[in-house]
PDB file of C-alpha atoms in Angstrom:
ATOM      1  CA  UNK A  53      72.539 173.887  33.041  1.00  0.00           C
ATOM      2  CA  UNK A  54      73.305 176.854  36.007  1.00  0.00           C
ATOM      3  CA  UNK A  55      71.471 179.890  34.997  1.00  0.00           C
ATOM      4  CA  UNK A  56      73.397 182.840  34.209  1.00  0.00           C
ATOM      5  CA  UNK A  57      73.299 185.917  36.021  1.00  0.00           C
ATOM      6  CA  UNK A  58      70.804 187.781  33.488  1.00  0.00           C
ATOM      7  CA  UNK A  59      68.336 184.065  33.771  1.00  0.00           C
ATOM      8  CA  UNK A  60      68.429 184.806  37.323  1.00  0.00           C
ATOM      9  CA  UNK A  61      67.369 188.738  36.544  1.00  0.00           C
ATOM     10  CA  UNK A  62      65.100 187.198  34.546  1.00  0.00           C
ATOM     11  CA  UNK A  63      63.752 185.103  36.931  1.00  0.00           C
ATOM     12  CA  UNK A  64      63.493 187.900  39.706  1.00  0.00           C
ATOM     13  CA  UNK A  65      61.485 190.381  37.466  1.00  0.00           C
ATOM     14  CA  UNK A  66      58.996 187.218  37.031  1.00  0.00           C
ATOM     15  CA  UNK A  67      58.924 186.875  40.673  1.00  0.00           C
ATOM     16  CA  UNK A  68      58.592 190.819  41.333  1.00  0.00           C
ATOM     17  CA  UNK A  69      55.582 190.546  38.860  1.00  0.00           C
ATOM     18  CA  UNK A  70      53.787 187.931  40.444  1.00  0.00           C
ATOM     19  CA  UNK A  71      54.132 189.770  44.034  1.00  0.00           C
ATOM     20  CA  UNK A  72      53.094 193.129  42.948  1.00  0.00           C
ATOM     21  CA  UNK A  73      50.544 192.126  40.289  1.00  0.00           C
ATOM     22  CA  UNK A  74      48.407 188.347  41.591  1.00  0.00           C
ATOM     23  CA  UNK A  75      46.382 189.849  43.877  1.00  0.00           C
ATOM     24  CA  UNK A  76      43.207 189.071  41.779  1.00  0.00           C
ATOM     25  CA  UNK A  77      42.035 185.597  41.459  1.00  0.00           C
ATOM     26  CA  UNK A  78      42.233 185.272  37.658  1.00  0.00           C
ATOM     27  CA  UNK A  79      45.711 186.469  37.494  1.00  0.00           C
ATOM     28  CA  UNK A  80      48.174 183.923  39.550  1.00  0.00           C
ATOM     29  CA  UNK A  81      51.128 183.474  37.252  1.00  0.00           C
ATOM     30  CA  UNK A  82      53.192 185.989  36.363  1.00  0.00           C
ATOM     31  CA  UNK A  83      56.328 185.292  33.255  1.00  0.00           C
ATOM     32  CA  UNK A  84      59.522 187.179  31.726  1.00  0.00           C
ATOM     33  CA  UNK A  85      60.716 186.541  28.766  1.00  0.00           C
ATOM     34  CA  UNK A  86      64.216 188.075  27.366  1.00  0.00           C
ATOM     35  CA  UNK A  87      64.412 188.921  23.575  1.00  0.00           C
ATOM     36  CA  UNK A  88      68.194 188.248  22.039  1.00  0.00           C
ATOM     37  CA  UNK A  89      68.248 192.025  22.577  1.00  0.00           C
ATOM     38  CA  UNK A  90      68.116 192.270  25.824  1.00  0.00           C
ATOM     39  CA  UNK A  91      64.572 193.485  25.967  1.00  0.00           C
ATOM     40  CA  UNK A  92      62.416 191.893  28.964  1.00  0.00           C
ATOM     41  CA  UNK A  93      58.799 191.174  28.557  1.00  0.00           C
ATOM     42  CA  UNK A  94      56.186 190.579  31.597  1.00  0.00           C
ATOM     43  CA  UNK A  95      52.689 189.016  31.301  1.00  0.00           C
ATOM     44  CA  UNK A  96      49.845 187.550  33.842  1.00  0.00           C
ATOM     45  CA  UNK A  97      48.047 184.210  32.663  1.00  0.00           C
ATOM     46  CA  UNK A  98      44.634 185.024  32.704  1.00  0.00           C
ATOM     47  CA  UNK A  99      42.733 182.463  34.054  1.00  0.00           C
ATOM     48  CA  UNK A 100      39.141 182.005  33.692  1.00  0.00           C
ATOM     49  CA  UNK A 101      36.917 178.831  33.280  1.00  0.00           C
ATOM     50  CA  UNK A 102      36.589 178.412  29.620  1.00  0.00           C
ATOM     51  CA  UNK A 103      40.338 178.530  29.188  1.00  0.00           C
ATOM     52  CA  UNK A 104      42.669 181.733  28.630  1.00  0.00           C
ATOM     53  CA  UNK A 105      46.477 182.425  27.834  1.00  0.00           C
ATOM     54  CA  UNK A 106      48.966 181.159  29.947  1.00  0.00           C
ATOM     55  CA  UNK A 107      51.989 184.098  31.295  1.00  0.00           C
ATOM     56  CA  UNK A 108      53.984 182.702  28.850  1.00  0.00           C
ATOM     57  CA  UNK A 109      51.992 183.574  26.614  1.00  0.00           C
ATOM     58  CA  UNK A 110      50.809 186.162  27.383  1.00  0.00           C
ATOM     59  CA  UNK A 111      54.556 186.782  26.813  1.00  0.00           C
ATOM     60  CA  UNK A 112      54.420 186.104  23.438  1.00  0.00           C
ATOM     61  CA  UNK A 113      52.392 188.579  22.613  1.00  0.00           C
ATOM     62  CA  UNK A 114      53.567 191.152  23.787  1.00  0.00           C
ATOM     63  CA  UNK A 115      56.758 190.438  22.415  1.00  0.00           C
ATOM     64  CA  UNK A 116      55.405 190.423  18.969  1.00  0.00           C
ATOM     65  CA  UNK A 117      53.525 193.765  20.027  1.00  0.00           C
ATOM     66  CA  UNK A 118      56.929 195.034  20.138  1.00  0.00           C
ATOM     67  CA  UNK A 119      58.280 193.560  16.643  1.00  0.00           C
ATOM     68  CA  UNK A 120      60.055 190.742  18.535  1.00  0.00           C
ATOM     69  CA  UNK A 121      59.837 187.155  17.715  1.00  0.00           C
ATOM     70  CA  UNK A 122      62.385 185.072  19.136  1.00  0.00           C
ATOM     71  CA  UNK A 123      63.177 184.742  22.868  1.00  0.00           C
ATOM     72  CA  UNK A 124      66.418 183.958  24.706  1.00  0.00           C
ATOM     73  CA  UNK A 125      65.186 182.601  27.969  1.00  0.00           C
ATOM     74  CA  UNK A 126      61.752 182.989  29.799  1.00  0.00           C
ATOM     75  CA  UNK A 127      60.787 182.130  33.448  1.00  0.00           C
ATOM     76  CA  UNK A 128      57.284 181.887  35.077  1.00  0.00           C
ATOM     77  CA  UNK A 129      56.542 182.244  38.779  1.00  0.00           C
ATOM     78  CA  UNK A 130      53.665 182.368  40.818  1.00  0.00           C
ATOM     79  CA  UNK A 131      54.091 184.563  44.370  1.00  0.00           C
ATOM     80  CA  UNK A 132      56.349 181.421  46.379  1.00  0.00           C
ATOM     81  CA  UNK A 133      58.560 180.552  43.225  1.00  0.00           C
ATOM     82  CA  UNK A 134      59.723 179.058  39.534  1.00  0.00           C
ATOM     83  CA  UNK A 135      56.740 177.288  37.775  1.00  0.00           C
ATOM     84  CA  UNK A 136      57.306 175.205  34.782  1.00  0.00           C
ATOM     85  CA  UNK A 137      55.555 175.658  31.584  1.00  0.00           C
ATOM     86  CA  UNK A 138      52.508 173.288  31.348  1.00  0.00           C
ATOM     87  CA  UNK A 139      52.472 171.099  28.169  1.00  0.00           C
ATOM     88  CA  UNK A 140      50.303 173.870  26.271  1.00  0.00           C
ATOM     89  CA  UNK A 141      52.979 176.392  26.807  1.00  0.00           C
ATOM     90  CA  UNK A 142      55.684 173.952  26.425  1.00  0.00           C
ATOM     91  CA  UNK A 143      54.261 173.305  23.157  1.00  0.00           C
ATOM     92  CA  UNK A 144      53.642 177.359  21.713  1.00  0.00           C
ATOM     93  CA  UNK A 145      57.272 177.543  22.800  1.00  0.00           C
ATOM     94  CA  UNK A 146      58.656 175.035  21.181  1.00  0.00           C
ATOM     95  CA  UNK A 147      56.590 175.753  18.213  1.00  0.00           C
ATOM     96  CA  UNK A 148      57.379 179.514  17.923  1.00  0.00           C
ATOM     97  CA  UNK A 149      60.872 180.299  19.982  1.00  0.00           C
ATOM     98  CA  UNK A 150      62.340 176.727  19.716  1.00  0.00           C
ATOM     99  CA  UNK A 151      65.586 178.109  20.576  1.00  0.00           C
ATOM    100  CA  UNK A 152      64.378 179.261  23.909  1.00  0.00           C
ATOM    101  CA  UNK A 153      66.103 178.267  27.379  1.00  0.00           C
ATOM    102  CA  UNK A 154      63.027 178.338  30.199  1.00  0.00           C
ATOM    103  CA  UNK A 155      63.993 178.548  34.004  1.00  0.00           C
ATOM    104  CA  UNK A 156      62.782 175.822  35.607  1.00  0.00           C
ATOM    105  CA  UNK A 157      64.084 176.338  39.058  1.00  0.00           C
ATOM    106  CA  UNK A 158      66.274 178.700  41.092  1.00  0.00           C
ATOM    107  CA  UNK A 159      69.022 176.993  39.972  1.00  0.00           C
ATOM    108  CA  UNK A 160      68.262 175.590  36.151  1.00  0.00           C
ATOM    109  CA  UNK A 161      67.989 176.469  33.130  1.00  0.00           C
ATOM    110  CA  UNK A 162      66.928 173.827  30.571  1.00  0.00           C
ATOM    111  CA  UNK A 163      65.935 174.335  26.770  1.00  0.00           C
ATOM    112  CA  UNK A 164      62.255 174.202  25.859  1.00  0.00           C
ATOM    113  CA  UNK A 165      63.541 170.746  23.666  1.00  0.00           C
ATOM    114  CA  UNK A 166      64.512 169.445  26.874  1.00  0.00           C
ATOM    115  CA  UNK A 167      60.811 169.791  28.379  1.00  0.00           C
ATOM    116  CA  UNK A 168      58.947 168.670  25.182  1.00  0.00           C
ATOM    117  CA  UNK A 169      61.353 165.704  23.432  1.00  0.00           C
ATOM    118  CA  UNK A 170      59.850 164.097  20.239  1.00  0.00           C
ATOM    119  CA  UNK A 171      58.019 167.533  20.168  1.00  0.00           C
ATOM    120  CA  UNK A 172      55.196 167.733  17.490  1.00  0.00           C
ATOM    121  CA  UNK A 173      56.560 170.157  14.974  1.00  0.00           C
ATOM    122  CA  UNK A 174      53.878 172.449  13.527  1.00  0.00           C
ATOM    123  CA  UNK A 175      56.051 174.236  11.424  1.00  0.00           C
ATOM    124  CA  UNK A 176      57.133 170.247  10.042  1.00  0.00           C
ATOM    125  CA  UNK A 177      52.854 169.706   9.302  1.00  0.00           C
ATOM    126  CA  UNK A 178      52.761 172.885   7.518  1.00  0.00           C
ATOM    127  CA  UNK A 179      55.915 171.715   5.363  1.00  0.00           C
ATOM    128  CA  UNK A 180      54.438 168.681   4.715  1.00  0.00           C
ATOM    129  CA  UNK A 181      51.123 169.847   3.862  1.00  0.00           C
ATOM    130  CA  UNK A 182      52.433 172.275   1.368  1.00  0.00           C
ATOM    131  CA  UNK A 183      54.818 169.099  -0.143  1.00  0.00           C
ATOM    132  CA  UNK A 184      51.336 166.748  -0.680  1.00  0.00           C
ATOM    133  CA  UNK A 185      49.364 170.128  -2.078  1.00  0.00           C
ATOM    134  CA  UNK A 186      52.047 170.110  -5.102  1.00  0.00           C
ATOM    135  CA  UNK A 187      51.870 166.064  -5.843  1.00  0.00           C
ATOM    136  CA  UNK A 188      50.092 165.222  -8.692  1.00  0.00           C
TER     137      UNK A 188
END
């Protein structure tokens, strides 16, 4: 689907982010997510050897710093353009904003379902779990 004009916004504060704020290897990715209020959220991935969070994640967080936990739309960039979510993030998003629509280039917008099909639902495993725990 085309972006609209506030994905596009969306998509430029990522950008700005990543410009002004990569300069230091473990930080090359920056993100923006959009809360149904309008509120934008920024974030670096950090990156280190052992592992760390992801800008979209990163995202997250501070989203739910703020009392916010559902997202509209998020984009992630590095300093030349759009990057897609890797399968981590693609899963944390589809687990805990399932509604979301992610920029994946400078002209579309796709939702998170559309990344991740057949997605494992963790939400689903939690349901089920608590199901069995009541069986006799």
């Amino acid at each position: 689907m085309q972006p609209t004009d506030d994905d596009r916004a969306l998509l430029a504060t990522a950008l700005a982010a990543a410009r002004a704020r990569t300069r230091w290897r473990h930080h090359t990715v920056a993100a923006a997510g959009r809360a149904p209020d309008g509120r934008v959220f920024t974030g670096l991935n950090v990156f280190h050897f052992t592992g760390g969070p992801c800008a979209e994640l990163v995202v997250l967080g501070a989203a739910a710093a703020e009392g916010v936990y559902e997202l509209d739309a998020i984009a992630a960039a590095d300093t030349t353009g759009v990057i897609t979510p890797c399968g981590r993030c693609r899963q944390v998003l589809s687990d805990l904003v399932p509604d979301v629509r992610v920029v994946v280039g400078v002209d579309e917008v796709v939702p998170v379902t559309v990344l991740l099909p057949g997605a494992y639902r963790w939400s689903e495993h939690l349901a089920d779990l608590e199901r069995r725990s009541r069986e006799p």
